[in-house]
Amino acid sequence: MIILSGCSKEQPKKEIKVQKNINQTKAYNYSISGKTDSAFKYYSLAKDEFLIQKDSIGVIYCLLSMAIISTGQGDYFGGQEISLAGLPYLNEKNKDHLWYIHSNYNNIGLANYRLKNYSEAIRFYNQALKFATIDTDRFIYLNNKAKVYEELKNFDAAINIYARIVRSVPKETINYARALANLAAAKWLQNPDYNAEPELLSALAINDKLGEKFGQNFCYARLADFYSKRNNTIAVDYAKKMLVVAKELSSPDDQLEALYKLVKLSSPKATKQYFVQYEKLSDSLQSARARAKNQFALIRYDTLKLQKDNTEKKYQIARREALIVISLIAIIALTGIFIIWYRKRKQKIELETQNAIRESRLKTSKKVHDVVANGLYRVMTEIENTEGLDREEMLDRLDQMYQKSRDISYEVEETKPIVHNFSLQITALLQAFTTPTTKVIIKGNTNELWTRLNDPAKHEIEHVLQELMVNMKKHSHATAVELLFEQKNKRIYISYIDNGVGMPEQVQYKNGLRNTGNRIEHIGGEINFDTKLEKGLKILIVFPVV
């Protein structure tokens, strides 16, 4: 028996029967202990197991739990996405599914409310009300719907809903106290002369009696607002009480609201103290939610896989995939051997021609760091993320080759042929640096972008991008890299941005960076480094297409 719930003032609770598995049990234990990131991970793993077992109740239980966690942690888009992903597993005609259906719609409504998509929030709250089977859940959804009307300044609609709840629920209950406090607050917001104090104090007394902390917190907040322009001392006292309860609830959002009220209402000396607390908590909350969003996204995309086939089918699929990989490796190896043989033969035949070219290009010779080392580093990156290899031995050997090659220079580098679809070649180059800890985002790299650029220029641009990605991998330690390609007024713009450690303002253009600048200058372009960012690095490359 598992109790599934979110914030008690916005999500319903229910004791439900779910066939347990180890991951689901771990997820539940992490959830009740407040470790939402671990809970999210194990709910995702449990969901995959339920998929194999074709247990739709188990699947939707896990998806709904993940959606509620995401919404509760401020990942509103993620929470909405997961809830929507659960809809195909729900059957409106199955009574056992009804609770999941209206809870799921409520979570989507709540996510849209937080995103200020108020019309969508009302639409999904109405869907939740349509499938709610007990009054307790209906009152929660009606309360949430009325909150949307308050945000829309439609106080008449909100007041009508709150009054309906007050008339419908027994007194001395949490639902009654919540509706009464909301009704008083809505009337006061509509008419600042309305005396909301008696109803707020009555609701507070019920919450105190029932030990309902969320209700106490809300009443203290509204009483502080009510007295803010009537009696500043009383308003400060209620704001302080709100802060105490918010800390007991471990609710950072409510703590921020209480601190904000204290900053506005307190004496100058106290205001400074509360402002420091507010700023520190706000920064901490934003950082924590940003980390949670990133982690939830990684878990979703890393573990979201359907496992509908039985063990034998999975074995056959794995076997076929292994044969394909082996075949590809063999083809690549044979192709590589042929290319090496062909190049050596060609170099021998064209030796005299190359010697003549060397004499005219001595001043612009490029170190092997720019061509070979970066190529090797790219291979190393791919090997790091390829299973089935003796990584330590291979990396050691490649690293030795890399170290030896850094100080070698030569005058003519071999220009490899440009493939017909240059955009795919660039995409393959950039995506080679994608790892479990580094995400590479590519925008605007279409084949049409490169149609008017000649092959020598394409060759230079490919090496420039390779140099940037290698520097990112070696020095930046970035977890996110974005490259944007655009064409304006017969010029191509390439914008590179990462969130790594950045670059000192006094950039010393050595080795790869100097060669990068030379390459861009060689094709009539320019490169600019923005080193004044607080974190990360931004580079803009511009060059003509004709």
Coordinates of C-alpha atoms in Angstrom, one line a residue, residues 178-520:
R178 CA -8.8 26.5 3.4
A179 CA -11.9 27.7 1.5
L180 CA -12.8 30.2 4.3
A181 CA -9.4 31.7 4.2
N182 CA -9.3 31.9 0.4
L183 CA -12.8 33.4 0.4
A184 CA -11.8 36.1 2.9
A185 CA -8.6 36.9 1.0
A186 CA -10.4 37.1 -2.4
K187 CA -13.1 39.4 -1.0
W188 CA -10.3 41.7 0.4
L189 CA -8.4 41.6 -2.8
Q190 CA -11.6 42.7 -4.7
N191 CA -12.4 45.3 -2.1
P192 CA -9.5 46.7 0.1
D193 CA -12.1 48.1 2.6
Y194 CA -13.5 44.6 3.3
N195 CA -12.6 43.4 6.8
A196 CA -11.1 39.9 6.2
E197 CA -9.7 39.6 9.7
P198 CA -12.6 37.6 11.4
E199 CA -12.7 35.0 8.7
L200 CA -8.9 34.6 8.5
L201 CA -8.7 34.3 12.3
S202 CA -11.5 31.7 12.3
A203 CA -9.7 29.7 9.6
L204 CA -6.4 30.0 11.5
A205 CA -8.0 28.7 14.6
I206 CA -9.3 25.6 12.7
N207 CA -5.8 25.0 11.2
D208 CA -4.2 25.4 14.6
K209 CA -6.6 22.8 16.1
L210 CA -6.0 20.3 13.3
G211 CA -2.3 20.9 13.1
E212 CA -2.5 21.9 9.4
K213 CA 0.7 23.7 8.8
F214 CA 0.0 24.7 5.2
G215 CA -3.3 26.3 6.3
Q216 CA -1.5 28.1 9.1
N217 CA 1.1 29.4 6.7
F218 CA -1.5 30.7 4.3
C219 CA -3.5 32.5 7.0
Y220 CA -0.4 34.1 8.4
A221 CA 0.5 35.3 4.9
R222 CA -2.9 36.9 4.3
L223 CA -3.1 38.4 7.8
A224 CA 0.3 40.0 7.2
D225 CA -1.0 41.5 3.9
F226 CA -4.2 42.6 5.5
Y227 CA -2.4 44.5 8.3
S228 CA 0.4 45.9 6.1
K229 CA -1.5 49.1 5.7
R230 CA -3.4 49.1 9.0
N231 CA -0.9 48.1 11.7
N232 CA 2.7 47.6 10.7
T233 CA 3.7 46.0 14.0
I234 CA 1.0 43.3 13.7
A235 CA 1.8 42.7 10.1
V236 CA 5.5 42.1 11.0
D237 CA 4.4 39.7 13.7
Y238 CA 2.3 37.6 11.3
A239 CA 5.1 37.6 8.8
K240 CA 7.5 36.3 11.4
K241 CA 5.0 33.6 12.3
M242 CA 4.7 32.7 8.7
L243 CA 8.5 32.4 8.4
V244 CA 8.6 30.0 11.4
V245 CA 5.9 27.7 9.9
A246 CA 7.5 27.8 6.4
K247 CA 10.8 26.6 7.9
E248 CA 8.9 23.8 9.7
L249 CA 7.4 22.8 6.4
S250 CA 10.8 23.0 4.7
S251 CA 9.0 25.1 2.0
P252 CA 11.6 27.5 0.5
D253 CA 9.0 29.3 -1.6
D254 CA 6.9 30.2 1.5
Q255 CA 10.1 31.2 3.3
L256 CA 10.9 33.6 0.5
E257 CA 7.4 35.1 0.6
A258 CA 7.7 35.6 4.4
L259 CA 11.2 37.2 4.1
Y260 CA 9.9 39.4 1.3
K261 CA 7.1 40.7 3.5
L262 CA 9.6 41.3 6.4
V263 CA 11.9 43.2 4.1
K264 CA 9.1 45.5 3.1
L265 CA 7.6 45.9 6.6
S266 CA 10.5 45.8 9.0
S267 CA 12.7 48.6 10.4
P268 CA 15.8 49.6 8.2
K269 CA 18.2 47.7 10.5
A270 CA 16.1 44.5 10.4
T271 CA 15.3 44.9 6.7
K272 CA 19.0 44.5 5.9
Q273 CA 19.2 41.3 7.9
Y274 CA 16.1 39.8 6.2
F275 CA 17.3 40.9 2.8
V276 CA 20.5 39.0 3.2
Q277 CA 18.6 35.9 4.2
Y278 CA 16.2 36.4 1.2
E279 CA 19.0 36.8 -1.3
K280 CA 20.9 33.8 0.0
L281 CA 17.8 31.5 0.0
S282 CA 16.7 32.8 -3.4
D283 CA 20.1 32.0 -5.0
S284 CA 20.2 28.6 -3.3
L285 CA 16.7 27.7 -4.5
Q286 CA 17.4 28.8 -8.1
S287 CA 20.6 26.7 -8.2
A288 CA 18.9 23.7 -6.7
R289 CA 16.0 23.8 -9.1
A290 CA 18.3 24.3 -12.0
R291 CA 20.3 21.2 -11.0
A292 CA 17.1 19.3 -10.5
K293 CA 15.8 20.2 -14.0
N294 CA 19.0 19.2 -15.6
Q295 CA 19.2 15.9 -13.7
F296 CA 15.5 15.1 -14.4
A297 CA 16.1 15.8 -18.1
L298 CA 19.1 13.5 -18.2
I299 CA 17.3 10.7 -16.4
R300 CA 14.3 11.0 -18.7
Y301 CA 16.3 10.8 -21.9
D302 CA 18.8 8.2 -20.6
T303 CA 16.2 5.8 -19.2
L304 CA 13.2 6.4 -21.5
K305 CA 13.2 3.1 -23.4
L306 CA 10.4 0.7 -24.2
Q307 CA 11.0 -2.9 -23.3
K308 CA 8.0 -4.7 -24.8
D309 CA 9.8 -7.7 -26.2
N310 CA 10.6 -10.8 -24.2
T311 CA 14.2 -12.0 -23.3
E312 CA 14.6 -14.0 -26.5
K313 CA 13.6 -11.1 -28.8
K314 CA 16.0 -8.8 -27.0
Y315 CA 18.8 -11.3 -27.4
Q316 CA 18.1 -11.6 -31.1
I317 CA 18.1 -7.8 -31.4
A318 CA 21.3 -7.5 -29.5
R319 CA 22.9 -10.2 -31.6
R320 CA 21.9 -8.5 -34.8
E321 CA 23.2 -5.2 -33.5
A322 CA 26.5 -6.8 -32.5
L323 CA 26.9 -8.3 -36.0
I324 CA 26.2 -4.9 -37.6
V325 CA 28.8 -3.2 -35.3
I326 CA 31.4 -5.8 -36.1
S327 CA 30.7 -5.5 -39.8
L328 CA 31.0 -1.7 -39.6
I329 CA 34.3 -1.9 -37.7
A330 CA 35.7 -4.3 -40.3
I331 CA 34.6 -2.0 -43.1
I332 CA 36.1 1.0 -41.4
A333 CA 39.3 -0.9 -40.7
L334 CA 39.7 -2.0 -44.3
T335 CA 38.8 1.4 -45.5
G336 CA 41.4 2.9 -43.2
I337 CA 44.1 0.5 -44.4
F338 CA 43.3 1.3 -48.0
I339 CA 43.4 5.0 -47.4
I340 CA 46.7 4.8 -45.7
W341 CA 48.1 2.7 -48.5
Y342 CA 46.7 5.0 -51.1
R343 CA 48.1 8.2 -49.4
K344 CA 51.5 6.7 -49.0
R345 CA 51.6 5.8 -52.7
K346 CA 50.3 9.2 -53.7
Q347 CA 52.9 11.0 -51.5
K348 CA 55.7 9.0 -53.1
I349 CA 54.5 9.9 -56.6
E350 CA 54.0 13.6 -55.8
L351 CA 57.1 14.1 -53.6
E352 CA 58.8 16.5 -56.0
T353 CA 55.6 18.5 -56.5
Q354 CA 55.2 18.8 -52.7
N355 CA 58.8 20.0 -52.3
A356 CA 58.1 22.8 -54.6
I357 CA 54.9 23.8 -52.8
R358 CA 56.8 23.6 -49.4
E359 CA 59.2 26.4 -50.4
S360 CA 56.3 28.8 -51.0
R361 CA 54.4 27.9 -47.8
L362 CA 57.2 27.8 -45.2
K363 CA 56.0 31.0 -43.6
T364 CA 52.5 29.6 -43.1
S365 CA 53.3 26.1 -41.9
K366 CA 51.1 24.7 -39.2
K367 CA 52.0 22.5 -36.3
V368 CA 50.7 19.0 -36.1
H369 CA 48.9 20.0 -33.0
D370 CA 46.4 21.7 -35.2
V371 CA 45.8 18.8 -37.6
V372 CA 47.0 15.5 -36.0
A373 CA 46.7 16.1 -32.3
N374 CA 43.2 17.4 -32.6
G375 CA 42.3 14.5 -34.8
L376 CA 43.7 12.1 -32.2
Y377 CA 41.9 13.9 -29.4
R378 CA 38.7 13.5 -31.3
V379 CA 39.4 9.7 -31.6
M380 CA 40.1 9.6 -27.9
T381 CA 36.8 11.3 -27.2
E382 CA 35.0 8.7 -29.3
I383 CA 36.8 5.8 -27.6
E384 CA 35.9 7.1 -24.2
N385 CA 32.3 6.7 -25.1
T386 CA 32.5 3.4 -27.0
E387 CA 31.8 0.2 -25.1
G388 CA 33.7 -3.1 -25.7
L389 CA 37.2 -1.7 -26.0
D390 CA 40.2 -2.0 -23.7
R391 CA 40.0 1.7 -22.9
E392 CA 43.0 2.1 -20.6
E393 CA 45.4 0.5 -23.0
M394 CA 44.0 2.3 -26.0
L395 CA 43.9 5.7 -24.3
D396 CA 47.5 5.3 -23.0
R397 CA 48.7 4.5 -26.5
L398 CA 46.8 7.3 -28.2
D399 CA 47.9 9.8 -25.4
Q400 CA 51.5 8.9 -26.0
M401 CA 51.1 9.6 -29.7
Y402 CA 49.4 12.9 -28.9
Q403 CA 52.2 14.1 -26.6
K404 CA 54.9 13.2 -29.1
S405 CA 53.0 14.9 -31.9
R406 CA 52.6 18.3 -30.2
D407 CA 56.1 19.6 -30.8
I408 CA 56.3 18.4 -34.4
S409 CA 55.6 20.8 -37.2
Y410 CA 55.4 20.4 -40.9
E411 CA 54.6 22.6 -43.9
V412 CA 51.9 21.0 -45.9
E413 CA 48.8 19.3 -44.4
E414 CA 46.8 16.8 -46.4
T415 CA 43.5 18.2 -47.4
K416 CA 40.8 15.5 -47.2
P417 CA 38.1 15.6 -49.8
I418 CA 34.9 17.4 -48.8
V419 CA 31.9 15.1 -48.8
H420 CA 28.8 16.1 -50.9
N421 CA 26.7 16.9 -47.8
F422 CA 29.1 19.1 -45.8
S423 CA 26.5 19.8 -43.1
L424 CA 26.5 16.1 -42.2
Q425 CA 30.3 16.1 -42.0
I426 CA 30.2 19.1 -39.6
T427 CA 27.4 17.5 -37.6
A428 CA 29.4 14.3 -37.2
L429 CA 32.5 16.2 -36.2
L430 CA 30.6 18.2 -33.5
Q431 CA 28.6 15.3 -32.2
A432 CA 31.8 13.2 -31.7
F433 CA 32.4 15.4 -28.6
T434 CA 29.0 14.6 -27.0
T435 CA 29.5 12.6 -23.8
P436 CA 27.3 11.7 -20.9
T437 CA 28.6 14.8 -19.2
T438 CA 28.7 17.2 -22.2
K439 CA 25.7 18.1 -24.3
V440 CA 26.4 19.6 -27.8
I441 CA 23.5 21.5 -29.4
I442 CA 23.7 22.4 -33.1
K443 CA 21.4 24.9 -34.8
G444 CA 21.2 26.1 -38.3
N445 CA 23.7 23.7 -39.8
T446 CA 21.8 23.1 -43.1
N447 CA 23.2 21.8 -46.4
E448 CA 22.0 25.0 -48.1
L449 CA 24.2 27.1 -45.8
W450 CA 27.4 25.7 -47.4
T451 CA 26.4 25.5 -51.0
R452 CA 28.2 28.7 -52.1
L453 CA 31.4 28.0 -50.0
N454 CA 34.4 26.5 -51.9
D455 CA 36.1 23.3 -50.8
P456 CA 39.3 25.0 -49.4
A457 CA 37.2 27.3 -47.2
K458 CA 35.2 24.3 -46.0
H459 CA 38.4 22.5 -45.2
E460 CA 39.6 25.4 -43.1
I461 CA 36.2 25.8 -41.3
E462 CA 36.2 22.1 -40.4
H463 CA 39.6 22.4 -38.7
V464 CA 38.6 25.6 -36.9
L465 CA 35.5 23.9 -35.4
Q466 CA 37.6 20.8 -34.5
E467 CA 40.1 23.0 -32.7
L468 CA 37.3 24.8 -30.7
M469 CA 35.8 21.5 -29.6
V470 CA 39.2 20.0 -28.6
N471 CA 39.9 23.1 -26.5
M472 CA 36.5 22.8 -24.9
K473 CA 37.1 19.1 -24.1
K474 CA 40.6 19.7 -22.7
H475 CA 40.3 23.0 -20.9
S476 CA 36.7 24.3 -20.6
H477 CA 35.1 21.4 -18.7
A478 CA 31.8 22.5 -20.1
T479 CA 28.6 20.5 -19.7
A480 CA 26.7 22.3 -22.5
V481 CA 27.9 23.6 -25.8
E482 CA 25.8 25.4 -28.4
L483 CA 26.8 26.2 -32.0
L484 CA 24.6 28.5 -34.1
F485 CA 25.1 28.7 -37.9
E486 CA 23.5 31.7 -39.8
Q487 CA 24.0 33.4 -43.2
K488 CA 23.4 37.1 -43.5
N489 CA 24.4 39.5 -46.4
K490 CA 26.6 36.9 -48.2
R491 CA 28.5 36.2 -44.9
I492 CA 28.3 33.1 -42.7
Y493 CA 28.2 33.6 -38.9
I494 CA 29.1 30.8 -36.5
S495 CA 28.4 31.5 -32.8
Y496 CA 30.0 29.2 -30.3
I497 CA 28.9 29.3 -26.6
D498 CA 29.8 27.0 -23.7
N499 CA 29.2 27.1 -19.9
G500 CA 32.8 26.0 -19.0
V501 CA 35.5 27.8 -17.0
G502 CA 35.9 30.5 -19.6
M503 CA 39.1 32.2 -20.8
P504 CA 41.3 34.9 -19.3
E505 CA 40.8 38.4 -20.7
Q506 CA 44.4 38.5 -21.8
V507 CA 44.3 35.7 -24.2
Q508 CA 47.6 34.3 -25.3
Y509 CA 47.2 33.0 -28.9
K510 CA 49.5 29.9 -28.9
N511 CA 49.5 26.7 -30.8
G512 CA 45.9 25.9 -31.8
L513 CA 44.4 29.3 -31.2
R514 CA 47.1 31.0 -33.4
N515 CA 46.4 28.4 -36.2
T516 CA 42.7 29.0 -35.8
G517 CA 43.1 32.7 -36.3
N518 CA 45.4 32.1 -39.3
R519 CA 42.8 29.8 -40.9
I520 CA 40.0 32.3 -40.5

